[in-house]
Amino acid sequence: MNASFFASLGRALADGAPVCVATVSETRGAVPRHRGAMLWCQIGATSAQMHGSVGGGLLEATVLQRAHALLAAELDADAVAIDLSGKPESAGICGGQVHVRLKRWQGPSAGARAAALAAALAAGQTVQLLPNEFGADDLAAPLTIAPEPMLLICGAGHCGQALALQAQLIGFRLAVQDSRADMLAHAAYASATILHGDASVLRNISAQRPLYAVLLNRDWASDLACLNVLAEMPPDYVGMMGSRRRVAAVRSALPDLDRCLPLLDAPLGLELGAETPEEIAISILARLIQHRRLNRPHSPP
């Protein structure tokens, strides 16, 4: 769950109307979402709104129905177990079961709490929701929410711009480095941490974790400079765009690269036959999702 979820929750609470927060607390077997997946919904005077997802389909429709009922009855909390076994009365055929907790959030203190959670996650901090904050008073363990990875884009050109726009849609925090001020001023980087200068400025975010770095530089000399600095502060993931010939040249120029950055992923991106900056961005994001969700290493060159 990312900072934007809690930021939107805070804005909804500012309207004064109560909000129901639904949280997946436990799962068994094959399910679309796992522990920690959340959505909130609010019923206004003329319309209803929601943000987030606990799995979509009939599962989510059931959760929303119960959430609306909780708000209408002015209840504080509720719980629902959803069967996905494929039986006639089940909500799906995935094969598992999902337990969802419902909690009513309302008032200035709830809004302040949502804003504080959003700020902490945006700053790269891990936060915890106490059981009574997500409708699970019977559970002893809090819900730990880790920050989304920071995506460091080295090279603010067309591919970097396309990647930044799409990465924000799936929650990545952003940082972008380039020596060209005009490129860094692009609207795609409006919410990013700007690192203006040569590769040495990368040290300014060395403490950020999880940190995914992608090298999209216009020349291989910039790749070399960035890799030398990143070797001092090895990110959780490092990928480099370029042809196999360019990648081989970089590896040849940095004989200690395999020791300092043994998991360098290059050429970067899933092989989709991508050509345009937007297509290249999709191939890169697909690779980042694969690494993040499956922790799947790349195939050696």
Short mmCIF file of C-alpha atoms in Angstrom, two decimals:
data_model
loop_
_atom_site.label_atom_id
_atom_site.label_comp_id
_atom_site.label_asym_id
_atom_site.label_seq_id
_atom_site.Cartn_x
_atom_site.Cartn_y
_atom_site.Cartn_z
CA MET A 1 0.00 0.00 0.00
CA ASN A 2 1.49 3.34 -0.99
CA ALA A 3 1.46 6.90 0.29
CA SER A 4 -1.16 8.01 -2.22
CA PHE A 5 -3.72 5.66 -0.65
CA PHE A 6 -3.45 7.30 2.76
CA ALA A 7 -3.20 10.77 1.24
CA SER A 8 -6.49 10.20 -0.58
CA LEU A 9 -7.99 8.79 2.62
CA GLY A 10 -7.00 11.95 4.45
CA ARG A 11 -8.60 14.14 1.80
CA ALA A 12 -11.82 12.11 1.94
CA LEU A 13 -11.96 12.42 5.72
CA ALA A 14 -11.56 16.18 5.44
CA ASP A 15 -15.05 16.28 3.91
CA GLY A 16 -16.45 15.24 7.28
CA ALA A 17 -18.28 12.11 6.14
CA PRO A 18 -17.12 8.78 7.60
CA VAL A 19 -15.02 6.38 5.57
CA CYS A 20 -14.86 2.59 5.73
CA VAL A 21 -11.38 1.11 5.33
CA ALA A 22 -11.28 -2.54 4.21
CA THR A 23 -8.09 -4.53 4.80
CA VAL A 24 -7.18 -8.07 3.79
CA SER A 25 -6.05 -9.58 7.09
CA GLU A 26 -5.58 -13.23 6.15
CA THR A 27 -5.63 -15.43 3.06
CA ARG A 28 -5.51 -19.13 2.29
CA GLY A 29 -4.75 -20.76 -1.03
CA ALA A 30 -4.90 -19.02 -4.39
CA VAL A 31 -6.25 -15.47 -4.04
CA PRO A 32 -5.99 -12.25 -6.11
CA ARG A 33 -4.62 -10.08 -3.26
CA HIS A 34 -2.81 -10.84 -0.02
CA ARG A 35 -2.49 -9.52 3.54
CA GLY A 36 -2.23 -5.75 3.59
CA ALA A 37 -4.26 -5.03 0.44
CA MET A 38 -6.67 -2.19 1.23
CA LEU A 39 -9.47 -0.04 -0.11
CA TRP A 40 -11.55 2.73 1.35
CA CYS A 41 -15.06 3.80 0.42
CA GLN A 42 -17.24 6.73 1.37
CA ILE A 43 -20.93 7.40 0.81
CA GLY A 44 -21.58 11.08 0.19
CA ALA A 45 -24.85 12.98 -0.04
CA THR A 46 -25.07 12.50 -3.80
CA SER A 47 -22.46 9.88 -4.71
CA ALA A 48 -20.06 7.23 -3.43
CA GLN A 49 -16.32 7.08 -3.96
CA MET A 50 -13.55 4.58 -3.34
CA HIS A 51 -9.80 4.13 -3.68
CA GLY A 52 -7.65 0.99 -3.68
CA SER A 53 -8.57 -2.65 -4.24
CA VAL A 54 -8.83 -5.90 -2.33
CA GLY A 55 -9.10 -8.08 -5.41
CA GLY A 56 -11.83 -6.91 -7.77
CA GLY A 57 -14.74 -8.91 -9.12
CA LEU A 58 -17.45 -10.39 -6.93
CA LEU A 59 -15.02 -10.54 -4.02
CA GLU A 60 -14.66 -6.76 -4.00
CA ALA A 61 -18.35 -6.20 -4.69
CA THR A 62 -19.14 -8.23 -1.57
CA VAL A 63 -16.68 -6.20 0.50
CA LEU A 64 -18.12 -2.91 -0.76
CA GLN A 65 -21.65 -4.05 0.03
CA ARG A 66 -20.62 -4.85 3.61
CA ALA A 67 -18.68 -1.59 3.88
CA HIS A 68 -21.69 0.45 2.77
CA ALA A 69 -23.84 -1.44 5.28
CA LEU A 70 -21.34 -0.65 8.05
CA LEU A 71 -21.46 3.05 7.23
CA ALA A 72 -25.25 3.11 6.96
CA ALA A 73 -25.67 1.34 10.32
CA GLU A 74 -23.00 3.54 11.94
CA LEU A 75 -21.05 0.48 13.07
CA ASP A 76 -17.40 0.77 14.14
CA ALA A 77 -16.02 -2.47 12.69
CA ASP A 78 -16.98 -5.65 10.89
CA ALA A 79 -15.37 -8.67 9.23
CA VAL A 80 -16.16 -10.81 6.23
CA ALA A 81 -14.75 -14.14 5.01
CA ILE A 82 -15.04 -14.67 1.28
CA ASP A 83 -14.95 -18.13 -0.27
CA LEU A 84 -13.24 -18.46 -3.65
CA SER A 85 -13.42 -22.26 -3.82
CA GLY A 86 -15.64 -22.35 -6.89
CA LYS A 87 -18.61 -23.84 -5.06
CA PRO A 88 -22.06 -22.66 -6.21
CA GLU A 89 -22.36 -20.01 -3.48
CA SER A 90 -18.73 -18.84 -3.63
CA ALA A 91 -17.48 -15.50 -4.97
CA GLY A 92 -14.92 -16.97 -7.36
CA ILE A 93 -12.98 -19.99 -8.52
CA CYS A 94 -9.41 -19.01 -7.56
CA GLY A 95 -9.45 -21.77 -4.97
CA GLY A 96 -8.69 -19.91 -1.76
CA GLN A 97 -10.28 -17.83 0.95
CA VAL A 98 -9.91 -14.16 1.88
CA HIS A 99 -10.60 -12.59 5.27
CA VAL A 100 -11.28 -8.85 5.18
CA ARG A 101 -11.58 -6.50 8.15
CA LEU A 102 -13.73 -3.36 7.94
CA LYS A 103 -13.10 -0.27 10.06
CA ARG A 104 -14.89 3.05 10.27
CA TRP A 105 -12.59 6.11 10.12
CA GLN A 106 -14.05 9.51 10.96
CA GLY A 107 -13.12 12.92 12.33
CA PRO A 108 -10.04 15.17 12.55
CA SER A 109 -7.90 12.66 14.47
CA ALA A 110 -8.48 9.99 11.82
CA GLY A 111 -7.63 12.50 9.10
CA ALA A 112 -4.43 13.47 10.89
CA ARG A 113 -3.48 9.81 11.27
CA ALA A 114 -4.01 9.18 7.55
CA ALA A 115 -1.90 12.23 6.68
CA ALA A 116 0.88 11.09 9.02
CA LEU A 117 0.91 7.61 7.46
CA ALA A 118 1.06 9.14 3.97
CA ALA A 119 3.95 11.42 4.93
CA ALA A 120 5.95 8.61 6.55
CA LEU A 121 5.53 6.27 3.58
CA ALA A 122 6.42 9.06 1.13
CA ALA A 123 9.61 9.61 3.13
CA GLY A 124 10.53 5.94 2.80
CA GLN A 125 9.60 4.89 6.34
CA THR A 126 7.92 1.64 7.37
CA VAL A 127 4.69 2.18 9.32
CA GLN A 128 2.37 0.03 11.40
CA LEU A 129 -1.39 -0.02 11.76
CA LEU A 130 -2.49 -1.23 15.17
CA PRO A 131 -5.14 -3.98 15.15
CA ASN A 132 -7.86 -1.57 16.31
CA GLU A 133 -7.04 0.73 13.38
CA PHE A 134 -8.05 -1.85 10.79
CA GLY A 135 -10.88 -3.57 12.63
CA ALA A 136 -8.91 -6.51 14.00
CA ASP A 137 -9.09 -6.08 17.78
CA ASP A 138 -8.93 -9.86 18.16
CA LEU A 139 -5.52 -10.03 16.49
CA ALA A 140 -2.32 -9.35 18.42
CA ALA A 141 -0.06 -8.45 15.52
CA PRO A 142 -0.12 -5.00 13.92
CA LEU A 143 -0.17 -4.60 10.16
CA THR A 144 3.28 -3.59 8.92
CA ILE A 145 3.30 -1.47 5.76
CA ALA A 146 6.61 -1.01 3.97
CA PRO A 147 7.24 1.98 1.70
CA GLU A 148 7.10 1.52 -2.04
CA PRO A 149 10.55 1.25 -3.64
CA MET A 150 12.25 4.42 -4.77
CA LEU A 151 12.93 4.24 -8.50
CA LEU A 152 16.11 6.11 -9.38
CA ILE A 153 16.19 7.09 -13.04
CA CYS A 154 19.65 8.02 -14.28
CA GLY A 155 19.10 9.93 -17.51
CA ALA A 156 16.13 12.27 -17.85
CA GLY A 157 15.54 11.91 -21.60
CA HIS A 158 12.52 10.58 -23.47
CA CYS A 159 12.68 7.04 -22.05
CA GLY A 160 13.11 8.38 -18.53
CA GLN A 161 10.11 10.67 -18.94
CA ALA A 162 7.90 7.83 -20.17
CA LEU A 163 9.11 5.56 -17.38
CA ALA A 164 8.46 8.19 -14.69
CA LEU A 165 4.89 8.75 -15.84
CA GLN A 166 4.06 5.04 -15.83
CA ALA A 167 5.98 4.18 -12.65
CA GLN A 168 3.90 6.65 -10.65
CA LEU A 169 0.75 4.76 -11.64
CA ILE A 170 1.94 1.69 -9.73
CA GLY A 171 3.19 3.58 -6.70
CA PHE A 172 6.94 3.92 -7.12
CA ARG A 173 8.57 6.86 -5.37
CA LEU A 174 10.75 8.68 -7.88
CA ALA A 175 14.21 10.22 -8.09
CA VAL A 176 15.85 11.36 -11.32
CA GLN A 177 19.46 12.34 -12.02
CA ASP A 178 20.84 14.27 -14.96
CA SER A 179 23.25 17.14 -15.59
CA ARG A 180 20.74 18.82 -17.95
CA ALA A 181 18.46 21.20 -16.07
CA ASP A 182 16.06 21.54 -18.99
CA MET A 183 15.41 17.79 -19.03
CA LEU A 184 14.85 17.68 -15.28
CA ALA A 185 12.22 20.42 -15.63
CA HIS A 186 9.91 18.10 -17.60
CA ALA A 187 6.42 17.70 -16.12
CA ALA A 188 6.96 13.94 -15.78
CA TYR A 189 9.33 14.67 -12.90
CA ALA A 190 7.08 17.09 -11.01
CA SER A 191 6.81 14.76 -8.00
CA ALA A 192 10.33 13.32 -8.19
CA THR A 193 13.38 14.00 -6.07
CA ILE A 194 15.59 15.95 -8.46
CA LEU A 195 19.32 15.18 -8.53
CA HIS A 196 20.90 17.83 -10.76
CA GLY A 197 24.53 17.24 -11.56
CA ASP A 198 27.00 14.51 -12.43
CA ALA A 199 26.91 11.00 -10.99
CA SER A 200 28.27 12.14 -7.62
CA VAL A 201 24.83 13.52 -6.68
CA LEU A 202 23.53 9.94 -6.50
CA ARG A 203 25.10 9.76 -3.05
CA ASN A 204 22.37 12.12 -1.83
CA ILE A 205 19.86 9.25 -1.79
CA SER A 206 22.18 6.46 -0.65
CA ALA A 207 20.05 5.88 2.46
CA GLN A 208 16.81 5.31 0.53
CA ARG A 209 15.56 1.73 0.65
CA PRO A 210 14.23 -0.18 -1.17
CA LEU A 211 16.13 1.47 -4.03
CA TYR A 212 15.81 0.41 -7.67
CA ALA A 213 18.22 2.12 -10.08
CA VAL A 214 17.81 2.15 -13.85
CA LEU A 215 20.40 3.65 -16.17
CA LEU A 216 18.85 5.30 -19.22
CA ASN A 217 21.76 7.59 -20.07
CA ARG A 218 22.37 8.97 -23.54
CA ASP A 219 26.04 7.90 -23.52
CA TRP A 220 28.00 5.06 -22.03
CA ALA A 221 30.46 7.38 -20.26
CA SER A 222 27.55 8.45 -18.05
CA ASP A 223 26.75 4.78 -17.44
CA LEU A 224 30.31 4.20 -16.23
CA ALA A 225 30.18 7.19 -13.90
CA CYS A 226 26.83 6.15 -12.42
CA LEU A 227 27.87 2.54 -11.93
CA ASN A 228 31.04 3.60 -10.11
CA VAL A 229 28.98 5.61 -7.61
CA LEU A 230 26.24 2.98 -7.29
CA ALA A 231 28.89 0.38 -6.46
CA GLU A 232 29.52 2.36 -3.25
CA MET A 233 25.83 2.13 -2.28
CA PRO A 234 24.54 -1.02 -3.99
CA PRO A 235 20.81 -0.64 -4.71
CA ASP A 236 18.37 -3.49 -4.28
CA TYR A 237 18.13 -3.62 -8.07
CA VAL A 238 20.27 -2.13 -10.86
CA GLY A 239 19.38 -2.26 -14.54
CA MET A 240 21.03 -0.64 -17.55
CA MET A 241 19.50 0.06 -20.95
CA GLY A 242 21.55 -0.53 -24.07
CA SER A 243 22.52 -2.96 -26.77
CA ARG A 244 24.47 -6.08 -25.90
CA ARG A 245 27.51 -4.48 -27.51
CA ARG A 246 27.20 -1.41 -25.28
CA VAL A 247 26.69 -3.57 -22.20
CA ALA A 248 29.79 -5.60 -23.08
CA ALA A 249 31.80 -2.38 -23.49
CA VAL A 250 30.70 -1.16 -20.06
CA ARG A 251 31.58 -4.46 -18.42
CA SER A 252 34.98 -4.43 -20.12
CA ALA A 253 35.68 -0.89 -18.92
CA LEU A 254 34.75 -1.80 -15.34
CA PRO A 255 36.52 -5.10 -14.61
CA ASP A 256 35.37 -5.07 -10.96
CA LEU A 257 31.73 -4.56 -11.89
CA ASP A 258 30.67 -8.16 -11.31
CA ARG A 259 32.17 -8.04 -7.84
CA CYS A 260 30.67 -4.66 -6.85
CA LEU A 261 27.31 -5.01 -8.60
CA PRO A 262 26.95 -8.74 -9.26
CA LEU A 263 23.24 -8.50 -10.08
CA LEU A 264 23.45 -5.81 -12.78
CA ASP A 265 20.51 -6.47 -15.11
CA ALA A 266 21.52 -5.56 -18.64
CA PRO A 267 20.23 -5.14 -21.25
CA LEU A 268 17.33 -3.82 -19.18
CA GLY A 269 13.68 -4.77 -19.69
CA LEU A 270 11.65 -7.79 -20.71
CA GLU A 271 12.09 -8.72 -24.36
CA LEU A 272 8.93 -7.34 -25.94
CA GLY A 273 10.37 -5.96 -29.16
CA ALA A 274 9.81 -2.46 -27.74
CA GLU A 275 10.87 0.52 -29.86
CA THR A 276 9.17 3.73 -28.71
CA PRO A 277 9.98 5.37 -25.34
CA GLU A 278 6.54 4.38 -24.07
CA GLU A 279 6.97 0.76 -25.12
CA ILE A 280 10.46 0.67 -23.62
CA ALA A 281 9.06 2.05 -20.36
CA ILE A 282 6.49 -0.76 -20.26
CA SER A 283 9.18 -3.39 -20.82
CA ILE A 284 11.26 -1.89 -17.99
CA LEU A 285 8.32 -1.68 -15.60
CA ALA A 286 7.36 -5.27 -16.38
CA ARG A 287 10.87 -6.32 -15.38
CA LEU A 288 10.75 -4.25 -12.19
CA ILE A 289 7.39 -5.77 -11.23
CA GLN A 290 8.76 -9.24 -11.90
CA HIS A 291 11.75 -8.57 -9.65
CA ARG A 292 9.66 -6.98 -6.92
CA ARG A 293 6.81 -9.47 -6.76
CA LEU A 294 8.68 -12.67 -7.58
CA ASN A 295 12.22 -11.62 -6.59
CA ARG A 296 13.26 -13.33 -9.79
CA PRO A 297 16.87 -12.71 -10.85
CA HIS A 298 17.65 -11.89 -14.45
CA SER A 299 19.23 -14.41 -16.77
CA PRO A 300 22.99 -13.93 -17.08
CA PRO A 301 24.08 -12.29 -20.35
#
